[in-house]
Short mmCIF file of C-alpha atoms in Angstrom, two decimals:
data_model
loop_
_atom_site.label_atom_id
_atom_site.label_comp_id
_atom_site.label_asym_id
_atom_site.label_seq_id
_atom_site.Cartn_x
_atom_site.Cartn_y
_atom_site.Cartn_z
CA MET A 1 -32.49 -24.76 20.54
CA LEU A 2 -28.81 -24.19 19.88
CA ASN A 3 -27.11 -21.09 21.19
CA CYS A 4 -24.66 -19.11 19.02
CA ASN A 5 -21.60 -20.65 20.65
CA GLN A 6 -22.85 -24.15 19.81
CA ALA A 7 -24.04 -23.14 16.35
CA THR A 8 -20.69 -21.62 15.36
CA LYS A 9 -18.87 -24.75 16.57
CA LEU A 10 -21.13 -26.87 14.34
CA LEU A 11 -20.55 -24.50 11.41
CA SER A 12 -16.82 -25.00 11.92
CA ASP A 13 -17.19 -28.80 12.29
CA GLU A 14 -19.30 -28.90 9.14
CA LEU A 15 -16.25 -27.78 7.15
CA GLU A 16 -14.45 -30.96 8.26
CA SER A 17 -17.09 -33.69 8.11
CA PRO A 18 -20.86 -34.01 7.58
CA LEU A 19 -22.98 -33.39 10.68
CA SER A 20 -25.47 -35.92 12.05
CA ARG A 21 -29.03 -35.42 10.83
CA PRO A 22 -30.32 -33.87 14.12
CA GLN A 23 -27.27 -31.59 14.36
CA TYR A 24 -27.72 -30.51 10.76
CA LEU A 25 -31.41 -29.70 11.21
CA ALA A 26 -30.85 -27.82 14.48
CA LEU A 27 -28.07 -25.81 12.82
CA LYS A 28 -30.18 -24.93 9.75
CA LEU A 29 -32.96 -23.71 12.01
CA HIS A 30 -30.59 -21.58 14.06
CA VAL A 31 -28.89 -20.06 11.04
CA LEU A 32 -32.24 -19.25 9.47
CA LEU A 33 -33.10 -17.09 12.46
CA CYS A 34 -29.65 -15.69 13.35
CA ASP A 35 -27.89 -13.31 10.96
CA GLY A 36 -24.70 -13.21 13.08
CA CYS A 37 -24.17 -16.97 12.77
CA ARG A 38 -25.24 -16.90 9.12
CA ASN A 39 -22.46 -14.37 8.48
CA PHE A 40 -20.03 -16.44 10.56
CA GLY A 41 -20.71 -19.48 8.36
CA LYS A 42 -20.10 -17.54 5.15
CA GLN A 43 -16.98 -15.94 6.56
CA ILE A 44 -15.25 -19.12 7.71
CA ARG A 45 -15.85 -20.55 4.22
CA PHE A 46 -14.27 -17.36 2.88
CA LEU A 47 -11.40 -17.94 5.32
CA ARG A 48 -10.83 -21.35 3.74
CA ARG A 49 -10.54 -19.72 0.32
CA VAL A 50 -8.17 -17.14 1.80
CA GLY A 51 -5.93 -19.96 3.06
CA GLN A 52 -5.95 -21.69 -0.32
CA ALA A 53 -5.23 -18.45 -2.16
CA PHE A 54 -2.41 -17.67 0.27
CA ASN A 55 -0.89 -21.06 -0.49
CA ARG A 56 -1.00 -20.36 -4.22
CA LEU A 57 0.51 -16.91 -3.67
CA ASP A 58 3.81 -18.51 -2.63
CA GLU A 59 5.72 -17.29 -5.59
CA GLY A 60 4.63 -13.69 -5.69
CA ALA A 61 3.24 -13.18 -2.20
CA ASP A 62 4.31 -10.07 -0.41
CA LEU A 63 5.20 -11.54 2.93
CA LYS A 64 5.43 -8.89 5.60
CA ASP A 65 8.80 -7.22 6.12
CA HIS A 66 9.88 -8.42 2.75
CA PRO A 67 10.45 -5.63 0.24
CA LYS A 68 8.57 -5.88 -3.00
CA LYS A 69 10.61 -6.62 -6.04
CA MET T 1 34.15 -16.20 -13.51
CA ARG T 2 30.88 -17.59 -12.20
CA THR T 3 29.88 -21.15 -12.71
CA GLY T 4 26.27 -22.24 -12.96
CA ILE T 5 26.26 -23.56 -9.40
CA ASP T 6 27.67 -20.34 -7.95
CA THR T 7 24.96 -18.34 -9.58
CA THR T 8 22.38 -20.70 -8.22
CA GLU T 9 23.75 -20.45 -4.70
CA ASN T 10 23.68 -16.67 -4.86
CA THR T 11 20.17 -16.74 -6.21
CA LEU T 12 19.10 -19.16 -3.49
CA GLY T 13 20.55 -16.80 -0.91
CA GLU T 14 18.37 -13.99 -2.21
CA HIS T 15 15.31 -15.99 -1.27
CA ARG T 16 16.50 -16.64 2.26
CA ALA T 17 14.67 -13.73 3.92
CA TYR T 18 11.44 -14.68 2.19
CA LEU T 19 11.76 -18.34 3.12
CA TYR T 20 12.48 -17.39 6.73
CA ARG T 21 9.33 -15.26 6.95
CA TYR T 22 7.35 -18.10 5.44
CA ALA T 23 8.75 -20.69 7.86
CA LEU T 24 8.23 -18.40 10.85
CA LEU T 25 4.59 -17.92 9.92
CA HIS T 26 4.08 -21.68 10.04
CA LEU T 27 6.41 -22.72 12.85
CA ARG T 28 6.28 -19.65 15.09
CA ASP T 29 9.71 -20.45 16.46
CA PRO T 30 12.75 -18.50 15.19
CA GLU T 31 15.19 -21.34 15.82
CA GLN T 32 13.07 -23.96 14.10
CA ALA T 33 12.32 -21.58 11.24
CA GLU T 34 16.03 -20.92 10.74
CA ASP T 35 16.75 -24.68 10.77
CA ALA T 36 14.00 -25.35 8.24
CA VAL T 37 15.40 -22.68 5.89
CA GLN T 38 18.94 -24.06 6.26
CA GLU T 39 17.74 -27.56 5.45
CA THR T 40 15.77 -26.25 2.49
CA LEU T 41 18.71 -24.39 0.97
CA LEU T 42 20.94 -27.39 1.57
CA SER T 43 18.49 -29.73 -0.14
CA ALA T 44 18.08 -27.22 -2.94
CA VAL T 45 21.82 -27.02 -3.59
CA LYS T 46 22.04 -30.81 -3.64
CA ALA T 47 19.05 -31.18 -5.92
CA VAL T 48 19.78 -28.26 -8.19
CA ALA T 49 20.06 -30.60 -11.16
CA ASP T 50 16.40 -31.57 -10.69
CA PHE T 51 15.29 -27.99 -10.80
CA GLN T 52 16.38 -26.86 -14.25
CA GLY T 53 13.73 -24.33 -14.99
CA ARG T 54 10.81 -26.24 -13.55
CA ALA T 55 8.32 -23.68 -12.23
CA SER T 56 9.93 -20.65 -10.64
CA LEU T 57 12.84 -20.91 -8.25
CA ARG T 58 10.83 -19.58 -5.34
CA THR T 59 7.93 -21.98 -5.92
CA TRP T 60 10.40 -24.81 -5.95
CA LEU T 61 12.10 -23.61 -2.75
CA ILE T 62 8.76 -23.20 -0.98
CA ALA T 63 7.77 -26.72 -2.00
CA ILE T 64 10.93 -28.04 -0.32
CA LEU T 65 10.42 -25.76 2.68
CA LYS T 66 6.89 -27.09 3.24
CA HIS T 67 8.25 -30.60 3.74
CA LYS T 68 10.83 -29.28 6.19
CA ILE T 69 8.18 -27.35 8.11
CA ILE T 70 6.04 -30.47 8.49
CA ASP T 71 9.07 -32.45 9.67
CA HIS T 72 9.67 -29.83 12.35
CA ILE T 73 6.04 -29.76 13.49
CA ARG T 74 6.00 -33.55 13.66
CA LYS T 75 9.24 -33.66 15.62
CA ALA T 76 8.12 -30.97 18.06
CA ALA T 77 4.82 -32.81 18.64
CA GLN T 78 6.65 -36.01 19.47
CA GLU T 79 8.68 -34.21 22.10
CA GLN T 80 5.59 -32.84 23.81
CA VAL T 81 3.31 -34.64 26.22
CA PRO T 82 -0.06 -35.07 24.52
CA VAL T 83 -2.03 -34.92 27.79
CA SER T 84 -0.93 -31.37 28.56
CA GLN T 85 -2.11 -30.35 25.11
CA LEU T 86 -5.57 -31.68 25.86
CA ASN T 87 -5.81 -29.64 29.03
CA ALA T 88 -4.57 -26.52 27.32
CA ALA T 89 -7.22 -26.96 24.63
CA ASP T 90 -10.00 -27.19 27.21
CA GLU T 91 -8.86 -24.04 28.95
CA ASP T 92 -8.72 -22.14 25.71
CA GLU T 93 -12.19 -23.32 24.78
CA ALA T 94 -13.52 -21.69 27.92
CA ALA T 95 -11.53 -18.57 27.07
CA ASP T 96 -13.23 -18.43 23.66
CA ARG T 97 -16.63 -18.41 25.26
CA GLU T 98 -15.60 -15.55 27.49
CA GLY T 99 -14.12 -13.63 24.63
CA PHE T 100 -16.86 -13.95 22.05
CA PHE T 101 -19.99 -15.25 23.77
CA ASN T 102 -21.94 -14.38 26.90
CA SER T 103 -22.83 -16.84 29.66
CA THR T 104 -25.86 -18.13 27.74
CA GLY T 105 -23.79 -18.69 24.60
CA GLY T 106 -25.06 -15.67 22.63
CA TRP T 107 -22.73 -13.30 20.78
CA ARG T 108 -21.32 -11.00 23.43
CA ASP T 109 -21.26 -7.63 21.77
CA ASP T 110 -20.27 -7.73 18.12
CA ARG T 111 -22.24 -10.19 16.05
CA PRO T 112 -20.52 -10.93 12.75
CA LYS T 113 -21.50 -8.26 10.23
CA THR T 114 -22.10 -8.71 6.53
CA TRP T 115 -18.89 -8.38 4.51
CA HIS T 116 -19.39 -6.67 1.20
CA ASP T 117 -17.56 -8.15 -1.77
CA PRO T 118 -14.96 -10.03 0.31
CA ASP T 119 -13.28 -11.49 -2.78
CA GLU T 120 -12.07 -8.06 -3.75
CA ALA T 121 -9.53 -8.46 -0.91
CA PHE T 122 -7.63 -11.15 -2.84
CA GLU T 123 -6.26 -8.52 -5.19
CA ARG T 124 -4.95 -6.25 -2.46
CA SER T 125 -1.47 -6.75 -1.03
CA GLN T 126 -2.48 -4.90 2.13
CA PHE T 127 -5.09 -7.57 2.80
CA TRP T 128 -2.43 -10.28 2.77
CA GLU T 129 -0.35 -8.29 5.27
CA ILE T 130 -3.36 -8.07 7.55
CA PHE T 131 -4.06 -11.79 7.11
CA GLN T 132 -0.49 -12.55 8.19
CA THR T 133 -0.75 -10.18 11.16
CA CYS T 134 -3.96 -11.93 12.23
CA CYS T 135 -2.22 -15.33 11.96
CA GLU T 136 0.75 -14.08 13.95
CA VAL T 137 -1.35 -13.04 16.93
CA LEU T 138 -2.91 -16.50 17.19
CA PRO T 139 -1.45 -18.72 19.90
CA ARG T 140 1.30 -20.84 18.34
CA ARG T 141 -0.39 -24.22 18.25
CA ILE T 142 -3.69 -22.81 17.01
CA ALA T 143 -1.80 -21.08 14.21
CA GLN T 144 0.08 -24.25 13.28
CA VAL T 145 -3.08 -26.35 13.04
CA PHE T 146 -4.86 -23.66 11.03
CA MET T 147 -1.94 -23.29 8.59
CA LEU T 148 -1.65 -27.06 8.13
CA ARG T 149 -5.38 -27.39 7.49
CA GLU T 150 -6.36 -24.28 5.54
CA VAL T 151 -3.11 -23.16 3.91
CA MET T 152 -1.27 -26.42 3.25
CA GLY T 153 -4.53 -28.34 2.86
CA PHE T 154 -3.79 -31.41 4.98
CA SER T 155 -6.73 -33.49 6.17
CA ILE T 156 -7.76 -33.25 9.80
CA GLU T 157 -6.75 -36.94 10.21
CA GLU T 158 -3.20 -36.26 8.99
CA ILE T 159 -2.88 -33.24 11.30
CA CYS T 160 -4.10 -35.23 14.32
CA LYS T 161 -1.52 -37.89 13.58
CA ASP T 162 1.34 -35.43 13.06
CA MET T 163 0.55 -33.35 16.12
CA GLN T 164 -0.54 -36.33 18.22
CA ILE T 165 -3.92 -34.91 19.18
CA THR T 166 -7.44 -36.33 18.96
CA THR T 167 -9.88 -35.41 16.16
CA SER T 168 -12.19 -33.62 18.57
CA ASN T 169 -9.24 -31.69 19.97
CA CYS T 170 -8.22 -30.74 16.46
CA SER T 171 -11.74 -29.56 15.60
CA VAL T 172 -11.80 -27.40 18.74
CA ILE T 173 -8.46 -25.86 17.77
CA LEU T 174 -9.73 -25.12 14.25
CA TYR T 175 -12.89 -23.59 15.70
CA ARG T 176 -10.81 -21.31 17.91
CA ALA T 177 -8.63 -20.32 14.97
CA ARG T 178 -11.66 -19.49 12.84
CA LEU T 179 -13.35 -17.47 15.60
CA ARG T 180 -10.23 -15.41 16.15
CA LEU T 181 -9.18 -14.95 12.53
CA ARG T 182 -12.68 -14.01 11.46
CA ASN T 183 -12.87 -11.46 14.23
CA CYS T 184 -9.43 -10.08 13.44
CA LEU T 185 -10.16 -9.69 9.70
CA GLU T 186 -13.47 -8.01 10.44
CA LYS T 187 -11.83 -5.51 12.76
CA LYS T 188 -8.74 -4.82 10.68
CA TRP T 189 -10.01 -5.11 7.14
CA PHE T 190 -13.77 -5.23 6.65
CA ARG T 191 -14.64 -2.47 9.06
CA LYS T 192 -12.25 0.09 7.65
#
């Protein structure tokens, strides 16, 4: 059985490349039973969308210490 | 009397502060950030004929700046000794466990909570300030890898090559970035 440290690492790795079959199954089982890691998985996928949105914000983004127009 | 080029140079100058903040966020080194901005404005002045109303001026400048930032990251990586990076990564991995997980690998105290309607944050300028603050407190190399991967959208293979690190090293660095950023956003934004 995976612990939360191992499960969150696999959730992170899963964003980069597909896991092996045993890893994938072990992770699904863990996430089914662990709401903390389930949230972690959702939130790092959200973080990816935050990064992409930040990249698109270039033109109008309010970077810190930069007065708004 | 102002010629077209003069106007452009003045206008370019107005974007300097913004470009500097942007470069600093990625490079985390004032000197390198300043260099990257200089190079960007120089390229922009030279290439001003290409611009002619394509997109907005700032979008165009940022597009140039991104290339300069990558050049700087690549150059800095080549000047470092890759082996010391590996060791540093291992130490930090242990630090992550101490910070977020107990000795048996369970969440130490705060398990990630449910975030309600996270997408609402995209519309709020304060959220983007907090996101930047959270990126700024990341250790420099972790921040660089995260920005290259999740903001600029490079593949993990390209990042490994540019920063001269292994894929597994890179995935550990991304994991650390995600652990820390997630935690920071939860504390500073979602638990308000």
